[in-house]
PDB file of C-alpha atoms in Angstrom:
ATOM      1  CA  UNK A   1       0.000   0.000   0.000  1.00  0.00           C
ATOM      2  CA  UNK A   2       1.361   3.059  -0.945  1.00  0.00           C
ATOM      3  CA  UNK A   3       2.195   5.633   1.567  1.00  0.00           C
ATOM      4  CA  UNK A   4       1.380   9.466   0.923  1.00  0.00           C
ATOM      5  CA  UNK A   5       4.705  11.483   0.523  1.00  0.00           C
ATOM      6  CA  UNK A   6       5.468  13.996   3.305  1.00  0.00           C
ATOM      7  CA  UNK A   7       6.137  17.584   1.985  1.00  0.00           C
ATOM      8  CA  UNK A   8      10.075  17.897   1.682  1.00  0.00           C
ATOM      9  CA  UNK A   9      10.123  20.695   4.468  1.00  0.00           C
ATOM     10  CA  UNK A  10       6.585  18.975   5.732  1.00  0.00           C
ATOM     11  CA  UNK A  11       4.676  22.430   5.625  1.00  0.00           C
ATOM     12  CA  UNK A  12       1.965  23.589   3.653  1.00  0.00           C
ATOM     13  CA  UNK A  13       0.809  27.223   3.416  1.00  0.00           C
ATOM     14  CA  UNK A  14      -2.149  26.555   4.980  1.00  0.00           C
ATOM     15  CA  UNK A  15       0.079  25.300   7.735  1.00  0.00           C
ATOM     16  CA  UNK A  16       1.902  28.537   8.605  1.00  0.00           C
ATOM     17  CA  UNK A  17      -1.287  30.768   8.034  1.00  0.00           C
ATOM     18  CA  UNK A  18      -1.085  31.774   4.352  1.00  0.00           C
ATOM     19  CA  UNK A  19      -4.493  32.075   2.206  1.00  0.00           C
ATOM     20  CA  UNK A  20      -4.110  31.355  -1.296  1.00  0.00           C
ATOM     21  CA  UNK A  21      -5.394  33.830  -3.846  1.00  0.00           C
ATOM     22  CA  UNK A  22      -8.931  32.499  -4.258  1.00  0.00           C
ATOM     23  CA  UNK A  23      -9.679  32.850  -0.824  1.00  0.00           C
ATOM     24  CA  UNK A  24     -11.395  36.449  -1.013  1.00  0.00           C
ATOM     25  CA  UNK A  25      -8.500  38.136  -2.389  1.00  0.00           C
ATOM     26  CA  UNK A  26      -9.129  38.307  -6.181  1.00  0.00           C
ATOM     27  CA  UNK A  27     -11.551  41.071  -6.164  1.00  0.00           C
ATOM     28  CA  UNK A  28      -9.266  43.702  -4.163  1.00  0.00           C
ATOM     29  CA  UNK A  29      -6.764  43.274  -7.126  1.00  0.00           C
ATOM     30  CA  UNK A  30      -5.917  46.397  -8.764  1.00  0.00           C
ATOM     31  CA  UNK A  31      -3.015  46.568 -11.845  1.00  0.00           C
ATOM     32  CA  UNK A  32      -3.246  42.421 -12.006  1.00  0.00           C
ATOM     33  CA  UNK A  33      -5.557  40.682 -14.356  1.00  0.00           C
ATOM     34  CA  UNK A  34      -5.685  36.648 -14.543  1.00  0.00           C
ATOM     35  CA  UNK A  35      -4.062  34.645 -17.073  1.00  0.00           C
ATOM     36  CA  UNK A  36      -4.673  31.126 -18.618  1.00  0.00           C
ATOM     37  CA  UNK A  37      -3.911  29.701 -14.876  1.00  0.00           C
ATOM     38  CA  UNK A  38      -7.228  31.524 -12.491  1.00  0.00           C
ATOM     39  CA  UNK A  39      -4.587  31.525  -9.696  1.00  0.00           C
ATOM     40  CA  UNK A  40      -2.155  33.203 -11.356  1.00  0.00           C
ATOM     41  CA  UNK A  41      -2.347  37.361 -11.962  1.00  0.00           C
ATOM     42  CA  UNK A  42      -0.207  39.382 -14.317  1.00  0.00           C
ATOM     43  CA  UNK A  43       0.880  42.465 -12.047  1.00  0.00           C
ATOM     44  CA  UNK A  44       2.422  45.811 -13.274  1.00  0.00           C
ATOM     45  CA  UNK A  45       6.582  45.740 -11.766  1.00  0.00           C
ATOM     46  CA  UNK A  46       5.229  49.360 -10.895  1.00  0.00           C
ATOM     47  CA  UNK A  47       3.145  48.210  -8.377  1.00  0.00           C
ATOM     48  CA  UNK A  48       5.354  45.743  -6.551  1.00  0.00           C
ATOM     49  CA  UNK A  49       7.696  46.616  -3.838  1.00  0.00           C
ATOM     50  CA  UNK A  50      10.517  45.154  -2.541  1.00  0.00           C
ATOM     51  CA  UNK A  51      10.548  42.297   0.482  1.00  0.00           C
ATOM     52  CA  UNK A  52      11.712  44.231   3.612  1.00  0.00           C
ATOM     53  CA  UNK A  53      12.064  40.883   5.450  1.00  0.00           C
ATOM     54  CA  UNK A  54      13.933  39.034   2.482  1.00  0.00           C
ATOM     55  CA  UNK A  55      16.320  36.740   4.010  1.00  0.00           C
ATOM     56  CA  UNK A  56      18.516  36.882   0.862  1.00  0.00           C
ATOM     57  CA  UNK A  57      20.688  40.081   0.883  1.00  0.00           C
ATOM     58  CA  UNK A  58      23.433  39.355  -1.891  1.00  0.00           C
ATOM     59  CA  UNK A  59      22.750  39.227  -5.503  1.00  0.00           C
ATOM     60  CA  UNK A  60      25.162  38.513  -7.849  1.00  0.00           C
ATOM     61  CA  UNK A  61      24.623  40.928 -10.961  1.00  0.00           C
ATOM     62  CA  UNK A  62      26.183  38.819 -13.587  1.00  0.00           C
ATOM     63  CA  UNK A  63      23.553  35.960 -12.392  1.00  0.00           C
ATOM     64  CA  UNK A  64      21.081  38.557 -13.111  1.00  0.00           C
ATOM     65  CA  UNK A  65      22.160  39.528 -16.354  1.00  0.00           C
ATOM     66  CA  UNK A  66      21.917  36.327 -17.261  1.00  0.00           C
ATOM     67  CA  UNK A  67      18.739  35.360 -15.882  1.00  0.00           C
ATOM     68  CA  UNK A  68      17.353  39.031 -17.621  1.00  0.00           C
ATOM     69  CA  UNK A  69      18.576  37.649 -20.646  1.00  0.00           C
ATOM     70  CA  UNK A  70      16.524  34.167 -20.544  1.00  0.00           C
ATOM     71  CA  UNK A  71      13.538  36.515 -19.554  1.00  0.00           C
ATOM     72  CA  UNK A  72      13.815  38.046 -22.822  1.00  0.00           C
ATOM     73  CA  UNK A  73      14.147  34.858 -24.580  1.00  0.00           C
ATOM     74  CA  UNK A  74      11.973  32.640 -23.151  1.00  0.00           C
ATOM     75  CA  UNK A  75       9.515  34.612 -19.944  1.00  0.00           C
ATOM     76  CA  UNK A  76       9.432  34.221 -16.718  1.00  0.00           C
ATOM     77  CA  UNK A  77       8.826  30.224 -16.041  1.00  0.00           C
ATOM     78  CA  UNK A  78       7.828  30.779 -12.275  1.00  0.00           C
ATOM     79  CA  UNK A  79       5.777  32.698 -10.951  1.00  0.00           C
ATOM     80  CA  UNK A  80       6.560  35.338  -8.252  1.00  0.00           C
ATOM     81  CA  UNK A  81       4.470  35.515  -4.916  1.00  0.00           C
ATOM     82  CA  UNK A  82       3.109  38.692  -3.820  1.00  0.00           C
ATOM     83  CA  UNK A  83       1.067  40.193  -1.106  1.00  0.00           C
ATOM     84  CA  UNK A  84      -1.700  42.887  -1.141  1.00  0.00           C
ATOM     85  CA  UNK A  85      -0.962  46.032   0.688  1.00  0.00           C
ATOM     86  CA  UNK A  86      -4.100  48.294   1.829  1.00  0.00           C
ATOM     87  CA  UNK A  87      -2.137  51.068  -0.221  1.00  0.00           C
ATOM     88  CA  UNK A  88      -3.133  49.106  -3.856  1.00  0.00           C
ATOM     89  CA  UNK A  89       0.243  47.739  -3.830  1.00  0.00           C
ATOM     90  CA  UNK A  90       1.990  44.332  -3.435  1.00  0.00           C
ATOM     91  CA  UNK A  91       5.064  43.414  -1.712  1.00  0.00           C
ATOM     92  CA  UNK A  92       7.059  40.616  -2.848  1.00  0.00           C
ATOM     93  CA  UNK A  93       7.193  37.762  -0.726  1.00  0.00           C
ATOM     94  CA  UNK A  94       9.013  35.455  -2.624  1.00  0.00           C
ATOM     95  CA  UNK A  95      10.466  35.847  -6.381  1.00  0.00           C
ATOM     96  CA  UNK A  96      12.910  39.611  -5.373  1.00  0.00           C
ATOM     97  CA  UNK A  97      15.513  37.736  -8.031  1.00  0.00           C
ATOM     98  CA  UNK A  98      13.096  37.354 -10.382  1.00  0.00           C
ATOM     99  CA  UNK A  99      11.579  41.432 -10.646  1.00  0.00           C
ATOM    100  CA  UNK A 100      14.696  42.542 -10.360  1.00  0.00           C
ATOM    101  CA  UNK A 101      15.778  40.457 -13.624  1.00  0.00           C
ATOM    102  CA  UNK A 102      11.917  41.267 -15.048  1.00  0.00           C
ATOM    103  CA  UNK A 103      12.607  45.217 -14.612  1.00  0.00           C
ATOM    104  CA  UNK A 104      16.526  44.662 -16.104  1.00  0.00           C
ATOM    105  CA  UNK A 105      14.504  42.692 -19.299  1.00  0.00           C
ATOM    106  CA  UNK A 106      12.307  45.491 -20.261  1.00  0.00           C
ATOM    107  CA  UNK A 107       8.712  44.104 -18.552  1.00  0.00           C
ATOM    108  CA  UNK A 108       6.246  45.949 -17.227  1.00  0.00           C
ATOM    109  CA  UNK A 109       4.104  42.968 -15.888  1.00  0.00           C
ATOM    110  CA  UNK A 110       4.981  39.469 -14.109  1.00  0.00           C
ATOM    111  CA  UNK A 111       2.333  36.717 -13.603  1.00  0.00           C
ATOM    112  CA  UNK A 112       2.400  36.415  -9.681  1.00  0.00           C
ATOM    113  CA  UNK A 113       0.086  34.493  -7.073  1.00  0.00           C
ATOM    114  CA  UNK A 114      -1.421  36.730  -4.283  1.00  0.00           C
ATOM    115  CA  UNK A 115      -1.519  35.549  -0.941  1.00  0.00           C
ATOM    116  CA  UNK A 116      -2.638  37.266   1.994  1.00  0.00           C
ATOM    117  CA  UNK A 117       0.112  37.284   5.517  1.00  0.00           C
ATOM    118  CA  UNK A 118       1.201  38.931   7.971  1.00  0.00           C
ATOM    119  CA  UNK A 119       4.888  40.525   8.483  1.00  0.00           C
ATOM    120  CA  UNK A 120       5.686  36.856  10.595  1.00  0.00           C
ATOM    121  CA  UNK A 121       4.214  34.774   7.888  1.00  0.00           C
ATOM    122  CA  UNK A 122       6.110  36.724   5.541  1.00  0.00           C
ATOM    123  CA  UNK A 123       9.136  35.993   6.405  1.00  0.00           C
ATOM    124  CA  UNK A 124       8.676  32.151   7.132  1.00  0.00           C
ATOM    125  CA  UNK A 125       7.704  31.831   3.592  1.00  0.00           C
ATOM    126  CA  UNK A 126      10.275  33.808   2.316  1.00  0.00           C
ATOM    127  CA  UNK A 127      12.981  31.714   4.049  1.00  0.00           C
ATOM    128  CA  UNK A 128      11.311  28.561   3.511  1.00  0.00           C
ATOM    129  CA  UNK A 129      11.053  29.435  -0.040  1.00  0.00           C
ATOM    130  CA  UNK A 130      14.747  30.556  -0.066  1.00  0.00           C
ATOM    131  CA  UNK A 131      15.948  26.782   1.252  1.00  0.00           C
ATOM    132  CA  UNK A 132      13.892  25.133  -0.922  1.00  0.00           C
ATOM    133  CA  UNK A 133      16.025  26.403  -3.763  1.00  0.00           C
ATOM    134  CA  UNK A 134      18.586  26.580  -1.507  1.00  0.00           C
ATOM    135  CA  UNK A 135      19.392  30.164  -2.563  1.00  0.00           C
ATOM    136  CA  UNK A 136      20.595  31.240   0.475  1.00  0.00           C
ATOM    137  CA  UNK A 137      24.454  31.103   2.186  1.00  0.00           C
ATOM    138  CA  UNK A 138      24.884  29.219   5.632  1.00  0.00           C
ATOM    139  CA  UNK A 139      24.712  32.838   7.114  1.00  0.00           C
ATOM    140  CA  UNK A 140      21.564  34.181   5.398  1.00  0.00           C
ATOM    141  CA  UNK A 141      19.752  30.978   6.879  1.00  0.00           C
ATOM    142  CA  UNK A 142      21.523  31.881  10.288  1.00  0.00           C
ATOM    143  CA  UNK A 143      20.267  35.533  10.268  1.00  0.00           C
ATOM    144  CA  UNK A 144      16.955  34.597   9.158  1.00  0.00           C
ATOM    145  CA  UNK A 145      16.363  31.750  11.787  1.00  0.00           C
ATOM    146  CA  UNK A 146      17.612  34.333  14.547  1.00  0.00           C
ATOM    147  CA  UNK A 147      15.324  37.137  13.205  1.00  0.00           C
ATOM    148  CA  UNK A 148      12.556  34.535  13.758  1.00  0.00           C
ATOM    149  CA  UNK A 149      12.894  34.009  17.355  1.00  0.00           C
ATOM    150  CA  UNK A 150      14.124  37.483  17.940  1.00  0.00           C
ATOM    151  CA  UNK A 151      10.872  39.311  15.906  1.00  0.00           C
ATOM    152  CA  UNK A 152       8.219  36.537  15.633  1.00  0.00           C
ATOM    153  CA  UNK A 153       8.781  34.635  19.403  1.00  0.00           C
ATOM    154  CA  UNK A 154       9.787  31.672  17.877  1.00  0.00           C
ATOM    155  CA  UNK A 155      11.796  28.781  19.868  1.00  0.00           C
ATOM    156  CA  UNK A 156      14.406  26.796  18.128  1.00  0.00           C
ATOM    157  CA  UNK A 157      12.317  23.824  18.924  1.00  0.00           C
ATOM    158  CA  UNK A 158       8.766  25.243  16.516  1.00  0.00           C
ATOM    159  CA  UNK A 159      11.085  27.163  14.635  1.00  0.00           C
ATOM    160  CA  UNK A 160      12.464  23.797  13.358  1.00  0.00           C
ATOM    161  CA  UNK A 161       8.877  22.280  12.981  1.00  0.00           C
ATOM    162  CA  UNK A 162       8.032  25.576  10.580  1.00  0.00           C
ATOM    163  CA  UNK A 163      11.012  25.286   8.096  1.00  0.00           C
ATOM    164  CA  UNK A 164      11.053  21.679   8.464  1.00  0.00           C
ATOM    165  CA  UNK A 165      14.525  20.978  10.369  1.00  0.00           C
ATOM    166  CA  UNK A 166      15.760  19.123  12.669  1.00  0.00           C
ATOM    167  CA  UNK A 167      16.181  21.403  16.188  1.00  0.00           C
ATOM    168  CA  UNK A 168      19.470  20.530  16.184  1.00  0.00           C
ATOM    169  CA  UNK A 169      20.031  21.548  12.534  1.00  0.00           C
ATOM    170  CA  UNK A 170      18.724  24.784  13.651  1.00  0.00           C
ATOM    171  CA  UNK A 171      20.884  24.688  16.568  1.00  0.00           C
ATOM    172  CA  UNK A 172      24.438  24.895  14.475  1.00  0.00           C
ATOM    173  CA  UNK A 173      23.058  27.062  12.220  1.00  0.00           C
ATOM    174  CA  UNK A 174      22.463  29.738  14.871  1.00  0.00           C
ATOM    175  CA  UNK A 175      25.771  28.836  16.223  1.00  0.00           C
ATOM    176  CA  UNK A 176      27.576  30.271  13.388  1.00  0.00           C
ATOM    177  CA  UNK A 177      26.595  33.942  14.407  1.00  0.00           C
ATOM    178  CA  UNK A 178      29.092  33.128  17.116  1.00  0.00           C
ATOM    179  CA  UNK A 179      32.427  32.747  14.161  1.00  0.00           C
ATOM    180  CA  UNK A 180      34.572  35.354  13.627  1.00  0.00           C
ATOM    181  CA  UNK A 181      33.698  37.728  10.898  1.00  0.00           C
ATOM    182  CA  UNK A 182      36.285  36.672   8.856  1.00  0.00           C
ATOM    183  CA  UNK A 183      35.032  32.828   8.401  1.00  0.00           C
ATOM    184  CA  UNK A 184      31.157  34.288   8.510  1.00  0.00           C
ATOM    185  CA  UNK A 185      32.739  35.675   4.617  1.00  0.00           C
ATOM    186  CA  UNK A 186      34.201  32.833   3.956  1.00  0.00           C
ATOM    187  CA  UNK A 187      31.003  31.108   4.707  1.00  0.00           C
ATOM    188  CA  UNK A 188      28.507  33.638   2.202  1.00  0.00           C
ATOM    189  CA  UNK A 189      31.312  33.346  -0.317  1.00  0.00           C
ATOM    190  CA  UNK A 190      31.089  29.449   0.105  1.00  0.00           C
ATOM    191  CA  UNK A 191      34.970  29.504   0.429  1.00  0.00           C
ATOM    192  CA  UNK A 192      34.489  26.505   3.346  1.00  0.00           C
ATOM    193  CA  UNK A 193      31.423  24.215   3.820  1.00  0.00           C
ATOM    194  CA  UNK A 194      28.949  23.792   6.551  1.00  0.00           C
ATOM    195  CA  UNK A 195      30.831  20.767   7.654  1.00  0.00           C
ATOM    196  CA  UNK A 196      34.258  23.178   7.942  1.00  0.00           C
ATOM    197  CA  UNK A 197      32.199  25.576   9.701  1.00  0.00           C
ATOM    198  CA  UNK A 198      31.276  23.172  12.724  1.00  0.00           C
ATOM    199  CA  UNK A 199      34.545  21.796  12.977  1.00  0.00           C
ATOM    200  CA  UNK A 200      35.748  25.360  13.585  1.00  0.00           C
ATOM    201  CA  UNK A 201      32.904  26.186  16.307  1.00  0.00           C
ATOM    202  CA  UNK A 202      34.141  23.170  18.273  1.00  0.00           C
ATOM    203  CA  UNK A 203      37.600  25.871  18.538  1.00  0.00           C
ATOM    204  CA  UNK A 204      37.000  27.739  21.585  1.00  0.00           C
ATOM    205  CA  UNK A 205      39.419  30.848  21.042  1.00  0.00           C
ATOM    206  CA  UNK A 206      38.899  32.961  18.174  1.00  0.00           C
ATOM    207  CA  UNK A 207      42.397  33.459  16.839  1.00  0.00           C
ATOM    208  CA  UNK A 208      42.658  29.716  16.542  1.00  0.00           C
ATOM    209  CA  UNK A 209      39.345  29.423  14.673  1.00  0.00           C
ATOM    210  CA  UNK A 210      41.361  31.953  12.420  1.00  0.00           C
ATOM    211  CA  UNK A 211      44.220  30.465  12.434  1.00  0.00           C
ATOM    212  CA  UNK A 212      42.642  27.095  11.273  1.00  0.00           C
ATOM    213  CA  UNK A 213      40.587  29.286   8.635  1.00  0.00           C
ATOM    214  CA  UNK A 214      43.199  30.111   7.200  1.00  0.00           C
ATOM    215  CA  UNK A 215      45.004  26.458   7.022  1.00  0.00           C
ATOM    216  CA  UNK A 216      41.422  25.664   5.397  1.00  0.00           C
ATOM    217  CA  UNK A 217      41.762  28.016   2.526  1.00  0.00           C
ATOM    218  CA  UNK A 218      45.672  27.704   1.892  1.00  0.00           C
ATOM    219  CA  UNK A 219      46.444  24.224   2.215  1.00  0.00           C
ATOM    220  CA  UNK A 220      42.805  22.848   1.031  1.00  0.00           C
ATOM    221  CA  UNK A 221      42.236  20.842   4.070  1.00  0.00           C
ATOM    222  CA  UNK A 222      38.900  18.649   3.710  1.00  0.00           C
ATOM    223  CA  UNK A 223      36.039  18.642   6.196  1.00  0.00           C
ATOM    224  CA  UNK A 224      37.893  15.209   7.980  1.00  0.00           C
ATOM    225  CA  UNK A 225      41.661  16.856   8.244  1.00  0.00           C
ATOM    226  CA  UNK A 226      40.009  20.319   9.527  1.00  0.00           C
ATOM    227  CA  UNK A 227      38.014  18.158  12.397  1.00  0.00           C
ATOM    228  CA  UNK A 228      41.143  15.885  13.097  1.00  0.00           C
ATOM    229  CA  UNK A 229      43.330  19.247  13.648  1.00  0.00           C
ATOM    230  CA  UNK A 230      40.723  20.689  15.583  1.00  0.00           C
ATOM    231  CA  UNK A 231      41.056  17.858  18.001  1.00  0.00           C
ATOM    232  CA  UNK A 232      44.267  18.119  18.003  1.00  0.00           C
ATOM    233  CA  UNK A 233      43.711  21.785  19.035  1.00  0.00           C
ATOM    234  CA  UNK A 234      41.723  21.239  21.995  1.00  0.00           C
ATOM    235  CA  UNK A 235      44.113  18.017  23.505  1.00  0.00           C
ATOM    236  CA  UNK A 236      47.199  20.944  23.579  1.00  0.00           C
ATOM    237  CA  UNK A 237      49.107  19.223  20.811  1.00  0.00           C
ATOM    238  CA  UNK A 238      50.686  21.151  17.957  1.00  0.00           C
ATOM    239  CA  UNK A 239      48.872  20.102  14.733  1.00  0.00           C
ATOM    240  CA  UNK A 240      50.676  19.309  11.582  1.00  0.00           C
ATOM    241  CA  UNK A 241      51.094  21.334   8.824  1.00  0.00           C
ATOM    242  CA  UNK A 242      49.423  19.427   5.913  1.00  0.00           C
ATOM    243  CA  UNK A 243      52.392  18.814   3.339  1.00  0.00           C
ATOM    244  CA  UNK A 244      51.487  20.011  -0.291  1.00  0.00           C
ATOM    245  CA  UNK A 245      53.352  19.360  -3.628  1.00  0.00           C
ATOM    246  CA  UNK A 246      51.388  22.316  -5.038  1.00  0.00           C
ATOM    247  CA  UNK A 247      53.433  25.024  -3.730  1.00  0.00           C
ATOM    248  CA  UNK A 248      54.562  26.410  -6.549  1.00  0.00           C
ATOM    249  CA  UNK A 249      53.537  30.179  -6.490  1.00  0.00           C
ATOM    250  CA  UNK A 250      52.905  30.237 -10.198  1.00  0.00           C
ATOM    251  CA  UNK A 251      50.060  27.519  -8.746  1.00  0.00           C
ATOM    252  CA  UNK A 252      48.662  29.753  -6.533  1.00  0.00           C
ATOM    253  CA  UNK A 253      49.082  32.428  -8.619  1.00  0.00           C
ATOM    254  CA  UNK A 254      46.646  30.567 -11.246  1.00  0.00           C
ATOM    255  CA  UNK A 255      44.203  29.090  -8.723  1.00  0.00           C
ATOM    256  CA  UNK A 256      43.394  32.861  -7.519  1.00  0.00           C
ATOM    257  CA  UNK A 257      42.893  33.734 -10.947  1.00  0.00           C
ATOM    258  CA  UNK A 258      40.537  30.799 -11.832  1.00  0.00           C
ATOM    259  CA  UNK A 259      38.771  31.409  -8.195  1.00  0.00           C
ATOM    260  CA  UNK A 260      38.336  35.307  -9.668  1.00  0.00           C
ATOM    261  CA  UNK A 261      36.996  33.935 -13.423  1.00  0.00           C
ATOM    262  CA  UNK A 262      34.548  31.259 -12.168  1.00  0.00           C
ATOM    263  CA  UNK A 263      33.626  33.597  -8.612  1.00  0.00           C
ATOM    264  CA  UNK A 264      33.963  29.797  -6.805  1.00  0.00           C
ATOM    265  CA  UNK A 265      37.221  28.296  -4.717  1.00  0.00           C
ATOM    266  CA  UNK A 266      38.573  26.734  -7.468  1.00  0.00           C
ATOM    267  CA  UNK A 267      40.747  23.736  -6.242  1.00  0.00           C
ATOM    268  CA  UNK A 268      44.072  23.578  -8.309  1.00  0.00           C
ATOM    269  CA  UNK A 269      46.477  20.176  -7.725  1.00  0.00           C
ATOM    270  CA  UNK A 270      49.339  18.640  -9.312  1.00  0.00           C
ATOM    271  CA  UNK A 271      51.337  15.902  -8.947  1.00  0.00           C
ATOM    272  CA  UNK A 272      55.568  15.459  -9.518  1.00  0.00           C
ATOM    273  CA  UNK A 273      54.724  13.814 -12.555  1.00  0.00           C
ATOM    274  CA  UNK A 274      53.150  16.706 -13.817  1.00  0.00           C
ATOM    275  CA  UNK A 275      49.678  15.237 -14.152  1.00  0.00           C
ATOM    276  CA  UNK A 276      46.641  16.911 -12.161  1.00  0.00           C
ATOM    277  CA  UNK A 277      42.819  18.054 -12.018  1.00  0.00           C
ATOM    278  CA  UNK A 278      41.403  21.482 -11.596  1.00  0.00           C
ATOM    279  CA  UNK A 279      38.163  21.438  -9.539  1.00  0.00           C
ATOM    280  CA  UNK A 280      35.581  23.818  -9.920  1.00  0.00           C
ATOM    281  CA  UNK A 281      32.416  23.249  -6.980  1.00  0.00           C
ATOM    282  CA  UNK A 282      29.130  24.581  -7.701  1.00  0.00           C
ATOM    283  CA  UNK A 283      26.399  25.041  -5.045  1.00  0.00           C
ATOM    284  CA  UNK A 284      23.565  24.905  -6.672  1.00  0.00           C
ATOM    285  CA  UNK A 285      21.501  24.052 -10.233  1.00  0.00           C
ATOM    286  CA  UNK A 286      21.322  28.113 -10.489  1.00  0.00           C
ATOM    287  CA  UNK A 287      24.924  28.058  -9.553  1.00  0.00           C
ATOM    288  CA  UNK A 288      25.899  25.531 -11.828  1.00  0.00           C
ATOM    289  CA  UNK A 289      24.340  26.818 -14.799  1.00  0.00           C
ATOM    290  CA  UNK A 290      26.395  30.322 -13.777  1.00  0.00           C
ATOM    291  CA  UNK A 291      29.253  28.019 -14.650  1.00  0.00           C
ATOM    292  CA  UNK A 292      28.346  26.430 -17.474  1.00  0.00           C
ATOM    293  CA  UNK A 293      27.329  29.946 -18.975  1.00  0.00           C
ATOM    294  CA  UNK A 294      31.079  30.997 -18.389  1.00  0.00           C
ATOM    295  CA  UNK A 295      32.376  28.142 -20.121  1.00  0.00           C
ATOM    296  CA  UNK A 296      30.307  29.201 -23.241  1.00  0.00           C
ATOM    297  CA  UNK A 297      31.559  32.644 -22.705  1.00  0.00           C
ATOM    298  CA  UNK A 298      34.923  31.244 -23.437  1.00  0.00           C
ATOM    299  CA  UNK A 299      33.993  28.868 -26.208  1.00  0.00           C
ATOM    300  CA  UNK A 300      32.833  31.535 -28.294  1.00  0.00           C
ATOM    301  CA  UNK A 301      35.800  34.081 -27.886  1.00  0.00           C
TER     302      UNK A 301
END
């Protein structure tokens, strides 16, 4: 007997308060007029406002162009989600990447769904929305989760039931408001991974946390290396510098310049046989196609 499949962050809107558009909210539309889909509105970009409780705070303008670009070509394939303010405008509660692209392309309207919440439902929605195409950096999510229990009275315990985590997934990511600025950069510019990050929080002094930061982006250590030395850390021995072969500076040299090209850490190895591999991560579909974009770039010069 099949089963019915749980929701992948096991919310619904209905759970966290939000109405969908055909629950009394068509007629107070004004600048939007349905399209093929009843649910769906086209709404003048003139109308819309931005999300003052968007979780997402960076946007990378070359991802834009390029997403403007497919606008033009092809429309927008998603539709954003908006609110209705009593002022006859909307405020965008999910889909800020998406106008901004739509106002770069030329449009004057986007098709949109209308929901009706509150500043607290808002912002859930937003950030749920946000990790389901995990858009957002380690610290975004951090920020966000804090700004929950700090504005909306949240616990990490319901928090966790809202966004669909674990409490103690919450847990580390609130944790990492607690790193030094320095590796919170490192972090948004996905120079180390989550699983760096909580090797580094299990440091208790700062400089050391920077000091292993450091060790993490110059010698490449892995998740497993960076937890081993961090052990090694808090037992009061002297951890071992991790011996490289790629120390040439002409390597490092080239690795920065790949790391500025594809706007990723860019992991550059070689071997004394002069054989090697050049590793480009990607964090994302969106992220990936960023990459693949480049290499077209390139292809056609």
């Amino acid at each position: 007997m099949a089963t019915q499949k749980k929701p992948v962050l096991g919310r619904t809107l209905s759970d966290i308060g939000i109405k969908k558009a055909g629950e009394g909210v068509h007629a107070l539309l004004r600048g939007g007029t349905p399209i093929n889909n009843p649910s769906i509105y086209e709404v003048e970009l003139a109308l819309i406002d931005a999300n003052p409780l968007q979780p997402r705070t960076e946007f990378d303008d070359e991802a834009l162009n390029e997403l403007s670009e497919s606008i033009k070509q092809l429309g927008i394939i998603q539709p954003v989600t908006l609110r209705k303010l009593d002022n006859g405008r909307y405020q965008i509660i999910s889909g800020e990447r998406r106008c901004r692209a739509s106002r770069m392309a030329g449009l004057e309207k986007v098709p949109a769904y209308i929901r009706t919440a509150n500043d607290d439902q808002m912002l859930v929605m937003a950030l749920v929305e946000n990790i389901q195409r995990q858009d957002l950096d380690p610290i975004e999510v951090s920020i966000s989760f804090q700004r929950m229990i700090d504005e909306c009275g949240f616990t990490q315990e319901n928090l966790g039931e809202r966004v669909g985590k674990q409490r103690s997934t919450v847990t580390n990511f609130l944790r990492l408001l607690k790193l030094p600025d320095e590796i919170k950069l490192g972090l948004r510019r996905r120079l180390i991974s989550m699983g760096h990050a909580k090797a580094l929080l299990s440091v208790d002094d700062k400089n050391d946390q920077i000091y292993l930061f450091e060790r993490i982006l110059n010698e490449g250590l892995s998740v497993r290396e960076t937890e081993e030395i961090s052990r090694e850390m808090k037992e009061g021995t002297k951890p071992k510098t991790k011996k490289t072969k790629n120390t040439n500076n002409n390597y490092k040299e080239l690795e920065e310049k790949l790391n500025g090209v594809f706007k990723s850490k860019v992991k550059f190895s070689r071997t004394d046989k002069g054989n090697g591999k050049i590793v480009i991560p990607f964090s994302n579909d969106q992220d990936l196609e960023r990459i693949i974009g480049l290499f077209d770039k390139i292809n056609s010069i």
